[in-house]
Structures are given as C-alpha cells and as structure tokens.
DNA sequence: GTCACCTTTGACGGTTTCTTGATGGTCGAT
DNA sequence: ATCGACCATCAAGAAACCGTCAAAGGTGAC
C-alpha cells in the first residue's frame, strides 16, 4: 500500500484529505506541524508527502529542507498563496509540485498519482553496499553481518552527501556547507574527525580506506 | 548539458521558451507538432519534454502516450485550458506536471528545475577524451583502461582551464592567474613543471605531446 | 542533578604536495 | 655556425595537509 504523509494544521483540510486519499486506496498519516511532520516522516518513511505551507511552527521551506536532508520522497506542496515567488522558493527548496488552494480534489488526486507513479518506478535503489555493510539511506539503517551499526546525526548527513554522489568528488567546502551550514567552509578538522569515525564504522580496514577516499586538498569521494 | 525538447505550434511561444531556457544553460530543441515531436524525442533523447497541448496534428494525450511507450522522460505540459478534466487527463496519460497559460516564466523555470532534478540527476557527466584516457571534470576522475589516474589539486585546476577552452590557445599569464591567483603572471617555471606532470599522466608518449601542446613564447593549448 | 553521548577544539607526527633552483636541450635569429 | 631565448626534466627543501589521539563543552534522558 502506498503511504502518504499529510501535513496540515487545519483539521478540516487534513480530515478531507485523509478521507479522499483513503478512499482511493492510500494509507494516510497526518501531522499538524513541521516538527511532528519530520518525526513522522522518519518513522513511517512515506511514499509521498502532501505539505501545507502555512504551518504554525516552521517555515514551509524549512520542512522541505529537513526532508530533503535525508530523503528523496516526492513532496507535493499545498498553499493558499499563488505568488510566483512562493512557488519558486518551494520548488527550489526541493518540492516536486505546488498546488494553490482552493484546489480541485480530482486534480490533486491526479497529481498525487503522477507523483507516486514516479516514485514507484524510481530507478534509485535505496540501499548502498559498502564492503560487507549495507546502508539504507531511506530507513537510516546500517547493517553488517546481521549486526546493526549506529551512526550519529552528523555522521548520517556526511555519509548521505557522499553516497548521493557516487564516484564523484565532493569538495570540502560543499561537505561543510551541506552538513554544518553555509557559515562553515574552512573547518576541515570537522571533516577529518567525522570521516575517521565513518571509516571506523564502515570500512573493512579503517587504516586503508577503499570506499571513503580522501583527495588531498580537494575533498572526499565515495567509490561504490 | 541538460537537453529539453519544446513542443509548441506557436512560433512566438516556442521562441520565447527557447530563449529563456537557453539563457539558463539548457540545450533546447523545438518541434512544431506531435509527429515531429515524437521523432525528435527518439533522435535526441531529451532530459525533459515541455509539451503544449494545443497541437495541430495530434491530441496532447496521444503525444504523451507515444512518449510513454518507450521512455520515462519527465513531461511538463503547457495548456491554455484550466479545466480540471483536462489536467487530470494529461496527468493520468503520463504527464508529470501541468501549467496553465499564461504562465510566469520564473515559475516555469522552477518547475523545469524540479522535473530535471528528479530524472536528470542521472549520474552521467560530460567526459573529455585524451587519447585512451577519459577525463571527467565534474567527478574529478581520470581513467585509462579501467585504471584510475590520480591528479593533484593544482594539476586539476590547470587541466580544467585548458579543457574548458578546447582548441584555443591559453596564454601563460591567464593560466597562472586562473590557477595560482592574480599575483602570479611570470612564473613560467610553474607551468613547465605541472604541464610535464600532466603529460606524464595523460599523454600516450609524454616526450611527444599530442593533446597538451606548447606554443613557445605564448602559452599552451589542448587539442581534442 | 547526574550521567551518557555527541559535538567541538586543540595538538602532533608522518606523508603528500608545492615551491624553488639548476642543468641540459631545442629552435629560431643573427 | 654561434648565440640567446625558451622549454623539458631532475632534484631537494619548504609548506600544506591528513589521520589520529585526547579532552573540553553541550545537550537530552532519566
């Protein structure tokens, strides 16, 4: 069953969406604000997120960014604002579609079908092999020989950036930007510290990295 | 470069789209009707199709079906009709997005980015051939016969300037400026040192360069 | 409040890379 | 043929960078 996370602070709309989507065979979870939406997304790993931008606790683009930090799940944005700038901001933050309220429920369902159709046929396999370990970015889980390996939040973020660019060199500046934020760019000691931790947890021989490679003076690279 | 196929029978709109998309770095091909659109799509294999529904020869959904028969390329539909039934029909036929005219060009570009982000992120980046070696500037990777060739930071910077100006002579002064910074301009011994290293790593016969050529007294040139 | 865990800093040895100087060879001009 | 300018190559010291260890702040759970 296709799982959809509906994020909306207005109970009526959330209820209407739940009824309509459930009637069409989707498994619906709802969240009333950004913080709970992010937790719910991590917990249930939905196939689609329907996100209302007018949330009480966070800006809509923050929620999108929070999701995009670790998942490529399709995001369909609902909003009362029709201004192009709003749409552009949401789409560039990582949203897949933008529908303005009031919306036709039939059209919304069609867009939901279009978005989930993609996700279903999505060619990306969710797990990555690193030697004898398997990394599941969507589920945020690493296993090796049946044993589970725990990674901290920062380790995940760093590993994800590298794994999403297989074979590609990722510069130190970009890694620092994507993990620690735009105000960081020269703190290469952070990278050294966390790359060492990742290697200890993932590499067969941490002293001789085979998958998480250093390119001196430039950055790091994940070789599949 | 990301390739976009624009299908529109109105020359003005097609032209406007071509100009805007080209200005943002896309490679644009246009087709004025459905039949030629399907042929063009098969010929160039675009990363995105922007499709106007009001074509003279075929119904829009037929064009979508014709594409979906063999490709999963993202399809962004443009249409003058805002009726929900039209949108639903197009989306269910296989379109990924539906924008009604008149549309804001900024929003359209954002939707183009969203669509290409999904499908276009296919990990393929442009490579340059240097003899039997392939150079991937985006991934910072050089391979020859399956073997990986490592380049240092400075070697990459120098090689990148030359490869981004294929066939063109790049003066010594410009090379020094772009690699070592504006305070350098006469240290030609640096260039000799690093050109020799690049040739040793890339040229089939480093003593007789064929791709990385010296223009005595002027500069260096990459011949594809 | 205490504890455990994670993040942020600081410091040091070893290795790679960059810089610099010197030598010999090639080409064109005189 | 000789000379000078320019380039390729070699070699060695200097600098930058990385991996590692250790420990000081933060933060949330209980």
Coordinates of C-alpha atoms (C1' of nucleotides) in Angstrom, one line a residue:
Chain A
X1 CA 0.0 0.0 0.0
X2 CA 1.2 3.5 -0.9
X3 CA 1.9 5.5 2.2
X4 CA 1.1 9.3 2.2
X5 CA 2.0 11.8 4.9
X6 CA -0.4 14.7 5.0
X7 CA 1.0 17.8 6.9
X8 CA -1.7 20.4 7.6
X9 CA -2.5 22.4 10.7
X10 CA -6.2 22.9 9.7
X11 CA -8.1 19.9 10.9
X12 CA -10.8 20.2 8.3
X13 CA -8.5 20.1 5.4
X14 CA -6.4 17.4 6.9
X15 CA -9.6 15.4 7.5
X16 CA -10.9 16.0 4.0
X17 CA -7.6 14.9 2.5
X18 CA -7.4 11.8 4.7
X19 CA -10.9 10.7 3.6
X20 CA -10.3 11.3 0.0
X21 CA -6.9 9.7 -0.1
X22 CA -8.0 6.7 2.0
X23 CA -11.0 6.2 -0.3
X24 CA -8.6 5.9 -3.2
X25 CA -6.5 3.2 -1.5
X26 CA -3.7 5.2 0.1
X27 CA -2.5 4.7 3.6
X28 CA -2.7 8.1 5.2
X29 CA -0.8 9.6 8.2
X30 CA -1.3 13.2 9.3
X31 CA 0.9 15.6 11.1
X32 CA -0.3 19.1 12.3
X33 CA 3.1 20.9 12.3
X34 CA 6.6 20.8 10.9
X35 CA 8.4 19.2 13.8
X36 CA 6.0 16.3 14.1
X37 CA 5.9 16.0 10.3
X38 CA 9.7 15.5 10.2
X39 CA 9.5 12.9 13.0
X40 CA 6.6 11.1 11.3
X41 CA 8.4 11.1 8.0
X42 CA 11.4 9.4 9.7
X43 CA 9.2 6.9 11.4
X44 CA 6.9 5.8 8.6
X45 CA 9.1 6.6 5.5
X46 CA 6.1 7.6 3.3
X47 CA 6.0 7.4 -0.5
X48 CA 4.6 10.9 -0.8
X49 CA 4.3 14.0 1.4
X50 CA 1.5 16.4 1.0
X51 CA 2.6 19.6 2.7
X52 CA 0.7 22.7 3.6
X53 CA 3.0 25.7 3.7
X54 CA 1.1 27.6 6.4
X55 CA 2.4 25.7 9.4
X56 CA 2.4 27.3 12.9
X57 CA 5.9 26.3 13.9
X58 CA 8.2 26.3 10.9
X59 CA 8.5 27.9 7.5
X60 CA 7.5 25.6 4.7
X61 CA 10.9 25.6 3.0
X62 CA 12.5 24.5 6.3
X63 CA 10.3 21.5 6.4
X64 CA 11.2 20.7 2.8
X65 CA 14.9 21.2 3.5
X66 CA 14.5 19.0 6.6
X67 CA 13.1 16.2 4.5
X68 CA 15.5 16.7 1.6
X69 CA 18.3 16.3 4.0
X70 CA 17.9 12.6 4.0
X71 CA 15.2 11.5 1.6
X72 CA 14.1 12.0 -2.0
X73 CA 10.4 11.3 -1.3
X74 CA 8.1 13.3 -3.6
X75 CA 6.8 16.4 -1.9
X76 CA 3.5 18.0 -3.1
X77 CA 3.0 21.4 -1.7
X78 CA -0.4 22.9 -0.9
X79 CA -0.6 26.7 -0.3
X80 CA -3.0 29.5 -0.2
X81 CA -0.5 31.8 -1.7
X82 CA -0.4 32.0 -5.5
X83 CA 2.5 34.3 -5.8
X84 CA 5.2 33.0 -8.1
X85 CA 8.0 33.8 -5.7
X86 CA 6.4 31.5 -3.2
X87 CA 6.2 28.7 -5.7
X88 CA 9.7 29.2 -6.9
X89 CA 11.1 29.2 -3.3
X90 CA 9.2 26.0 -2.5
X91 CA 10.1 24.2 -5.7
X92 CA 13.8 25.2 -5.5
X93 CA 13.9 24.0 -1.9
X94 CA 13.1 20.6 -3.2
X95 CA 9.3 20.3 -3.6
X96 CA 8.1 18.4 -6.6
X97 CA 4.8 20.1 -7.2
X98 CA 2.9 23.1 -6.0
X99 CA -0.9 23.4 -5.9
X100 CA -2.7 26.6 -4.8
X101 CA -5.8 26.5 -2.7
X102 CA -8.7 26.2 -3.3
X103 CA -7.9 23.1 -5.3
X104 CA -10.0 20.7 -7.2
X105 CA -9.8 17.4 -5.4
X106 CA -9.8 15.5 -8.7
X107 CA -6.8 17.4 -9.9
X108 CA -5.0 16.9 -6.6
X109 CA -5.6 13.2 -6.9
X110 CA -4.2 13.2 -10.4
X111 CA -1.1 15.0 -9.2
X112 CA -0.8 12.5 -6.4
X113 CA -0.9 9.7 -8.9
X114 CA 1.7 11.4 -11.1
X115 CA 4.0 11.9 -8.1
X116 CA 3.6 8.4 -6.8
X117 CA 3.9 6.9 -10.3
X118 CA 7.4 8.4 -10.4
X119 CA 8.4 7.2 -7.0
X120 CA 7.2 3.7 -7.8
X121 CA 9.2 3.5 -10.9
X122 CA 12.1 5.4 -9.4
X123 CA 15.3 3.7 -10.5
X124 CA 17.1 4.5 -7.3
X125 CA 17.7 1.6 -5.1
X126 CA 17.5 2.6 -1.5
X127 CA 20.4 0.6 -0.2
X128 CA 24.1 1.1 -0.9
X129 CA 26.7 -1.6 -0.3
X130 CA 29.9 -0.6 1.4
X131 CA 32.0 -3.7 1.6
X132 CA 30.2 -6.1 3.8
X133 CA 27.9 -3.4 5.2
X134 CA 24.6 -2.3 3.7
X135 CA 23.5 1.3 4.1
X136 CA 19.8 2.1 3.8
X137 CA 19.5 5.9 3.4
X138 CA 15.7 6.0 3.5
X139 CA 15.4 3.9 6.6
X140 CA 18.6 5.4 8.1
X141 CA 20.0 2.0 8.9
X142 CA 23.4 0.3 8.6
X143 CA 23.9 -3.4 8.9
X144 CA 26.9 -5.7 8.7
X145 CA 26.6 -9.4 9.1
X146 CA 23.2 -9.0 10.8
X147 CA 24.6 -6.6 13.3
X148 CA 23.3 -3.1 13.3
X149 CA 25.7 -0.2 13.2
X150 CA 24.6 3.0 14.8
X151 CA 25.5 6.4 13.2
X152 CA 25.0 9.8 14.8
X153 CA 23.1 12.5 13.1
X154 CA 26.2 14.3 11.8
X155 CA 27.7 11.0 10.5
X156 CA 24.5 10.3 8.6
X157 CA 24.4 13.7 7.0
X158 CA 28.0 13.4 5.9
X159 CA 27.6 9.9 4.6
X160 CA 24.5 10.8 2.7
X161 CA 26.1 13.6 0.8
X162 CA 28.9 11.3 -0.3
X163 CA 26.6 8.4 -1.1
X164 CA 24.3 10.6 -3.2
X165 CA 27.2 11.4 -5.4
X166 CA 28.7 8.0 -6.1
X167 CA 32.2 8.2 -7.6
X168 CA 32.1 12.0 -7.7
X169 CA 34.5 14.1 -5.7
X170 CA 32.7 16.3 -3.2
X171 CA 34.7 19.3 -2.2
X172 CA 35.5 20.1 1.5
X173 CA 33.6 23.3 1.1
X174 CA 30.5 21.6 -0.2
X175 CA 30.5 19.0 2.5
X176 CA 30.8 21.6 5.2
X177 CA 28.1 23.7 3.7
X178 CA 25.7 20.7 3.3
X179 CA 26.3 19.3 6.8
X180 CA 27.2 22.2 9.1
X181 CA 25.5 25.0 7.1
X182 CA 26.6 27.9 4.9
X183 CA 28.6 29.6 7.6
X184 CA 31.1 26.8 7.6
X185 CA 33.7 26.3 4.9
X186 CA 37.1 26.0 6.2
X187 CA 36.7 23.8 9.3
X188 CA 38.4 20.8 7.7
X189 CA 39.2 19.4 11.1
X190 CA 35.5 18.5 11.4
X191 CA 35.7 16.5 8.2
X192 CA 38.8 14.7 9.4
X193 CA 37.2 13.9 12.7
X194 CA 33.9 12.5 11.2
X195 CA 35.5 10.8 8.2
X196 CA 37.6 8.9 10.6
X197 CA 34.5 7.8 12.6
X198 CA 32.7 6.7 9.4
X199 CA 35.7 4.7 8.3
X200 CA 36.0 3.1 11.7
X201 CA 32.4 2.0 11.5
X202 CA 32.1 1.2 7.8
X203 CA 35.5 0.3 6.2
X204 CA 36.8 -3.2 6.4
X205 CA 40.2 -1.8 7.2
X206 CA 39.8 1.7 8.5
X207 CA 43.5 2.4 8.1
X208 CA 43.3 1.6 4.4
X209 CA 40.1 3.1 3.1
X210 CA 38.6 1.6 0.0
X211 CA 35.2 3.2 -0.2
X212 CA 35.6 6.5 1.6
X213 CA 38.5 8.1 -0.2
X214 CA 40.5 11.3 0.5
X215 CA 41.6 13.5 -2.3
X216 CA 44.2 15.7 -0.6
X217 CA 43.5 19.4 -0.8
X218 CA 40.2 18.9 -2.6
X219 CA 37.7 16.8 -0.8
X220 CA 36.3 13.3 -0.4
X221 CA 34.8 10.7 -2.6
X222 CA 32.7 7.6 -2.2
X223 CA 33.6 4.8 -4.6
X224 CA 30.9 2.1 -4.9
Chain B
X1 CA 24.2 19.8 -20.6
X2 CA 20.6 19.1 -19.9
X3 CA 18.6 18.7 -23.1
X4 CA 15.0 19.9 -23.3
X5 CA 12.5 19.3 -26.1
X6 CA 10.0 22.1 -26.5
X7 CA 6.9 21.2 -28.4
X8 CA 4.7 24.1 -29.4
X9 CA 3.0 25.1 -32.7
X10 CA 3.0 28.8 -31.8
X11 CA 6.3 30.2 -33.0
X12 CA 6.4 33.1 -30.6
X13 CA 5.9 30.9 -27.5
X14 CA 8.4 28.4 -28.8
X15 CA 10.9 31.1 -29.4
X16 CA 10.3 32.7 -26.0
X17 CA 10.8 29.3 -24.3
X18 CA 13.9 28.6 -26.3
X19 CA 15.5 31.9 -25.4
X20 CA 14.6 31.6 -21.7
X21 CA 15.7 28.0 -21.4
X22 CA 18.9 28.5 -23.3
X23 CA 19.8 31.5 -21.2
X24 CA 19.6 29.2 -18.2
X25 CA 22.0 26.7 -19.6
X26 CA 19.7 24.2 -21.2
X27 CA 20.2 22.7 -24.6
X28 CA 16.9 23.4 -26.4
X29 CA 15.3 21.6 -29.4
X30 CA 11.9 22.6 -30.7
X31 CA 9.2 20.7 -32.6
X32 CA 6.1 22.3 -34.0
X33 CA 3.7 19.3 -34.0
X34 CA 3.2 15.9 -32.4
X35 CA 4.6 13.8 -35.2
X36 CA 7.9 15.7 -35.3
X37 CA 8.0 15.8 -31.5
X38 CA 8.0 12.1 -31.3
X39 CA 10.7 11.8 -34.0
X40 CA 12.8 14.4 -32.3
X41 CA 12.4 12.8 -28.9
X42 CA 13.6 9.5 -30.3
X43 CA 16.5 11.2 -32.0
X44 CA 17.9 13.4 -29.3
X45 CA 16.6 11.6 -26.1
X46 CA 15.9 14.7 -24.1
X47 CA 16.0 15.0 -20.3
X48 CA 12.7 16.9 -20.3
X49 CA 9.8 17.5 -22.7
X50 CA 7.8 20.7 -22.5
X51 CA 4.6 20.0 -24.3
X52 CA 1.9 22.4 -25.4
X53 CA -1.4 20.5 -25.6
X54 CA -2.8 22.6 -28.5
X55 CA -1.1 20.9 -31.4
X56 CA -2.5 20.9 -34.9
X57 CA -2.0 17.2 -35.8
X58 CA -2.5 15.1 -32.7
X59 CA -4.2 15.3 -29.3
X60 CA -1.9 16.1 -26.5
X61 CA -2.6 12.9 -24.6
X62 CA -1.6 10.9 -27.7
X63 CA 1.7 12.6 -27.8
X64 CA 2.2 11.7 -24.1
X65 CA 1.2 8.1 -24.7
X66 CA 3.6 8.0 -27.7
X67 CA 6.4 9.1 -25.5
X68 CA 5.5 6.9 -22.5
X69 CA 5.5 3.9 -24.8
X70 CA 9.3 3.8 -24.6
X71 CA 10.6 6.5 -22.3
X72 CA 10.1 7.8 -18.7
X73 CA 11.4 11.2 -19.5
X74 CA 9.7 13.9 -17.4
X75 CA 6.9 15.7 -19.4
X76 CA 5.8 19.2 -18.4
X77 CA 2.5 20.1 -20.1
X78 CA 1.6 23.7 -21.1
X79 CA -2.0 24.4 -21.9
X80 CA -4.4 27.2 -22.3
X81 CA -7.2 25.2 -20.7
X82 CA -7.5 25.4 -17.0
X83 CA -10.4 22.8 -16.7
X84 CA -9.6 20.1 -14.1
X85 CA -10.8 17.4 -16.5
X86 CA -8.0 18.4 -19.0
X87 CA -5.4 18.4 -16.3
X88 CA -6.5 15.0 -15.0
X89 CA -6.5 13.5 -18.4
X90 CA -3.0 14.8 -19.2
X91 CA -1.5 13.8 -15.8
X92 CA -3.1 10.3 -16.0
X93 CA -1.8 9.9 -19.5
X94 CA 1.7 10.1 -18.1
X95 CA 2.5 13.8 -17.8
X96 CA 4.5 14.9 -14.7
X97 CA 3.3 18.5 -14.4
X98 CA 0.7 20.8 -15.8
X99 CA 1.0 24.5 -16.2
X100 CA -1.8 26.7 -17.5
X101 CA -1.2 29.7 -19.8
X102 CA -0.5 32.5 -19.3
X103 CA 2.3 31.3 -17.0
X104 CA 5.0 33.1 -15.1
X105 CA 8.3 32.3 -16.7
X106 CA 10.1 32.2 -13.3
X107 CA 7.7 29.6 -12.1
X108 CA 8.0 27.6 -15.2
X109 CA 11.8 27.6 -14.8
X110 CA 11.4 26.4 -11.2
X111 CA 9.2 23.6 -12.4
X112 CA 11.7 22.7 -15.0
X113 CA 14.4 22.6 -12.4
X114 CA 12.2 20.4 -10.2
X115 CA 11.5 18.0 -13.0
X116 CA 15.1 17.7 -14.2
X117 CA 16.3 17.4 -10.7
X118 CA 14.4 14.1 -10.4
X119 CA 15.1 12.5 -13.7
X120 CA 18.1 14.4 -14.9
X121 CA 20.3 13.6 -11.9
X122 CA 21.4 10.5 -13.8
X123 CA 25.0 10.3 -12.6
X124 CA 26.4 10.9 -16.1
X125 CA 28.6 13.9 -16.5
X126 CA 30.4 15.0 -19.6
X127 CA 33.8 13.4 -20.2
X128 CA 36.7 14.5 -22.4
X129 CA 38.8 12.1 -24.2
X130 CA 42.5 12.5 -24.2
X131 CA 43.9 9.6 -26.2
X132 CA 43.0 6.4 -24.4
X133 CA 42.2 8.3 -21.2
X134 CA 38.8 9.7 -20.2
X135 CA 38.6 12.9 -18.1
X136 CA 35.5 13.6 -16.1
X137 CA 35.8 17.2 -14.9
X138 CA 32.7 17.1 -12.7
X139 CA 33.6 14.0 -10.9
X140 CA 37.3 14.8 -10.9
X141 CA 38.2 11.5 -12.2
X142 CA 40.6 10.2 -14.9
X143 CA 40.5 6.7 -16.2
X144 CA 42.6 4.8 -18.7
X145 CA 41.9 1.2 -19.5
X146 CA 39.9 0.8 -16.3
X147 CA 42.8 2.1 -14.2
X148 CA 42.3 5.2 -12.2
X149 CA 44.8 8.0 -12.6
X150 CA 45.2 10.4 -9.7
X151 CA 45.7 14.1 -10.2
X152 CA 46.6 16.6 -7.5
X153 CA 44.6 19.8 -6.9
X154 CA 46.9 22.0 -8.9
X155 CA 47.0 19.6 -11.8
X156 CA 43.2 19.5 -11.9
X157 CA 43.0 23.3 -11.9
X158 CA 45.5 23.6 -14.7
X159 CA 43.9 20.8 -16.8
X160 CA 40.4 22.3 -16.3
X161 CA 41.4 25.6 -17.7
X162 CA 42.8 24.0 -20.8
X163 CA 40.0 21.6 -21.3
X164 CA 37.3 24.3 -20.9
X165 CA 38.9 26.1 -23.9
X166 CA 39.3 23.2 -26.3
X167 CA 41.5 24.0 -29.3
X168 CA 42.1 27.5 -28.0
X169 CA 45.4 28.9 -27.0
X170 CA 45.6 29.9 -23.4
X171 CA 48.3 32.4 -22.5
X172 CA 50.8 31.7 -19.8
X173 CA 49.6 34.8 -17.9
X174 CA 46.0 33.6 -18.0
X175 CA 46.9 30.1 -16.8
X176 CA 48.9 31.5 -13.9
X177 CA 46.1 33.9 -13.0
X178 CA 43.4 31.2 -13.0
X179 CA 45.4 28.6 -11.1
X180 CA 47.8 30.4 -8.8
X181 CA 45.9 33.7 -8.5
X182 CA 46.2 37.3 -9.7
X183 CA 49.5 37.9 -8.1
X184 CA 51.2 35.4 -10.4
X185 CA 52.0 36.1 -14.0
X186 CA 55.6 35.4 -14.9
X187 CA 56.3 32.2 -13.0
X188 CA 56.5 30.1 -16.2
X189 CA 58.6 27.5 -14.4
X190 CA 55.4 26.5 -12.5
X191 CA 53.7 25.9 -15.8
X192 CA 56.6 23.8 -17.2
X193 CA 56.6 21.8 -14.0
X194 CA 52.9 21.0 -14.0
X195 CA 52.5 20.6 -17.7
X196 CA 55.2 18.0 -17.6
X197 CA 53.4 16.1 -14.8
X198 CA 50.1 16.2 -16.7
X199 CA 51.7 14.9 -19.9
X200 CA 53.4 12.2 -17.9
X201 CA 50.0 11.1 -16.6
X202 CA 47.8 11.7 -19.7
X203 CA 49.8 11.7 -22.9
X204 CA 50.5 8.4 -24.7
X205 CA 54.0 9.4 -25.2
X206 CA 54.9 12.2 -22.8
X207 CA 58.0 13.2 -24.7
X208 CA 55.9 13.8 -27.8
X209 CA 52.7 15.6 -26.7
X210 CA 49.7 15.3 -29.0
X211 CA 47.0 16.8 -26.8
X212 CA 48.7 19.2 -24.4
X213 CA 50.6 21.4 -26.8
X214 CA 53.2 24.1 -26.1
X215 CA 53.1 27.3 -28.1
X216 CA 56.6 28.7 -27.5
X217 CA 56.5 32.2 -26.0
X218 CA 52.8 32.3 -25.8
X219 CA 51.1 29.6 -23.8
X220 CA 49.5 26.2 -24.0
X221 CA 46.7 24.6 -26.0
X222 CA 44.5 21.5 -25.6
X223 CA 43.8 19.8 -28.9
X224 CA 40.8 17.4 -28.6
Chain C
dG1 C1' 21.3 16.9 39.4
dT2 C1' 23.8 13.3 37.3
dC3 C1' 25.0 10.6 33.5
dA4 C1' 25.9 9.2 28.8
dC5 C1' 26.5 10.5 24.4
dC6 C1' 27.6 13.7 20.8
dT7 C1' 29.9 17.7 19.1
dT8 C1' 33.5 20.9 19.0
dT9 C1' 38.6 22.0 19.8
dG10 C1' 43.4 21.6 20.1
dA11 C1' 47.8 19.4 19.1
dC12 C1' 51.3 16.4 16.9
dG13 C1' 53.8 13.2 13.6
dG14 C1' 54.0 11.5 9.0
dT15 C1' 53.2 11.9 4.3
dT16 C1' 51.9 14.2 0.1
dT17 C1' 52.2 18.2 -2.5
dC18 C1' 54.1 22.6 -3.7
dT19 C1' 57.8 25.6 -4.5
dT20 C1' 62.4 26.6 -5.9
dG21 C1' 66.9 26.2 -8.1
dA22 C1' 69.8 24.2 -11.5
dT23 C1' 71.0 21.7 -15.8
dG24 C1' 70.7 20.3 -20.5
dG25 C1' 68.3 20.5 -25.0
dT26 C1' 65.7 22.6 -28.9
dC27 C1' 64.6 26.2 -32.0
dG28 C1' 65.0 30.4 -34.5
dA29 C1' 67.6 34.6 -35.3
dT30 C1' 71.7 36.8 -36.4
Chain D
dA1 C1' 77.9 28.4 -37.1
dT2 C1' 77.0 30.9 -32.9
dC3 C1' 74.2 33.0 -29.7
dG4 C1' 70.2 33.7 -26.9
dA5 C1' 65.5 32.7 -25.6
dC6 C1' 62.7 29.3 -24.2
dC7 C1' 61.3 24.9 -22.7
dA8 C1' 61.7 19.9 -20.5
dT9 C1' 63.5 17.4 -16.8
dC10 C1' 65.6 16.4 -12.4
dA11 C1' 66.2 17.0 -7.5
dA12 C1' 65.7 18.7 -2.8
dG13 C1' 63.9 21.8 0.8
dA14 C1' 59.6 24.0 2.4
dA15 C1' 54.9 24.1 3.3
dA16 C1' 50.4 22.2 3.5
dC17 C1' 47.5 18.6 4.5
dC18 C1' 45.8 14.5 6.6
dG19 C1' 44.9 10.9 10.2
dT20 C1' 44.9 10.2 14.9
dC21 C1' 44.6 10.8 19.9
dA22 C1' 42.9 13.3 23.7
dA23 C1' 39.9 16.3 26.1
dA24 C1' 36.8 20.1 26.9
dG25 C1' 31.9 21.9 26.0
dG26 C1' 26.7 20.8 25.1
dT27 C1' 22.5 18.5 25.2
dG28 C1' 18.9 15.5 26.4
dA29 C1' 17.3 11.5 29.2
dC30 C1' 16.3 9.7 33.5

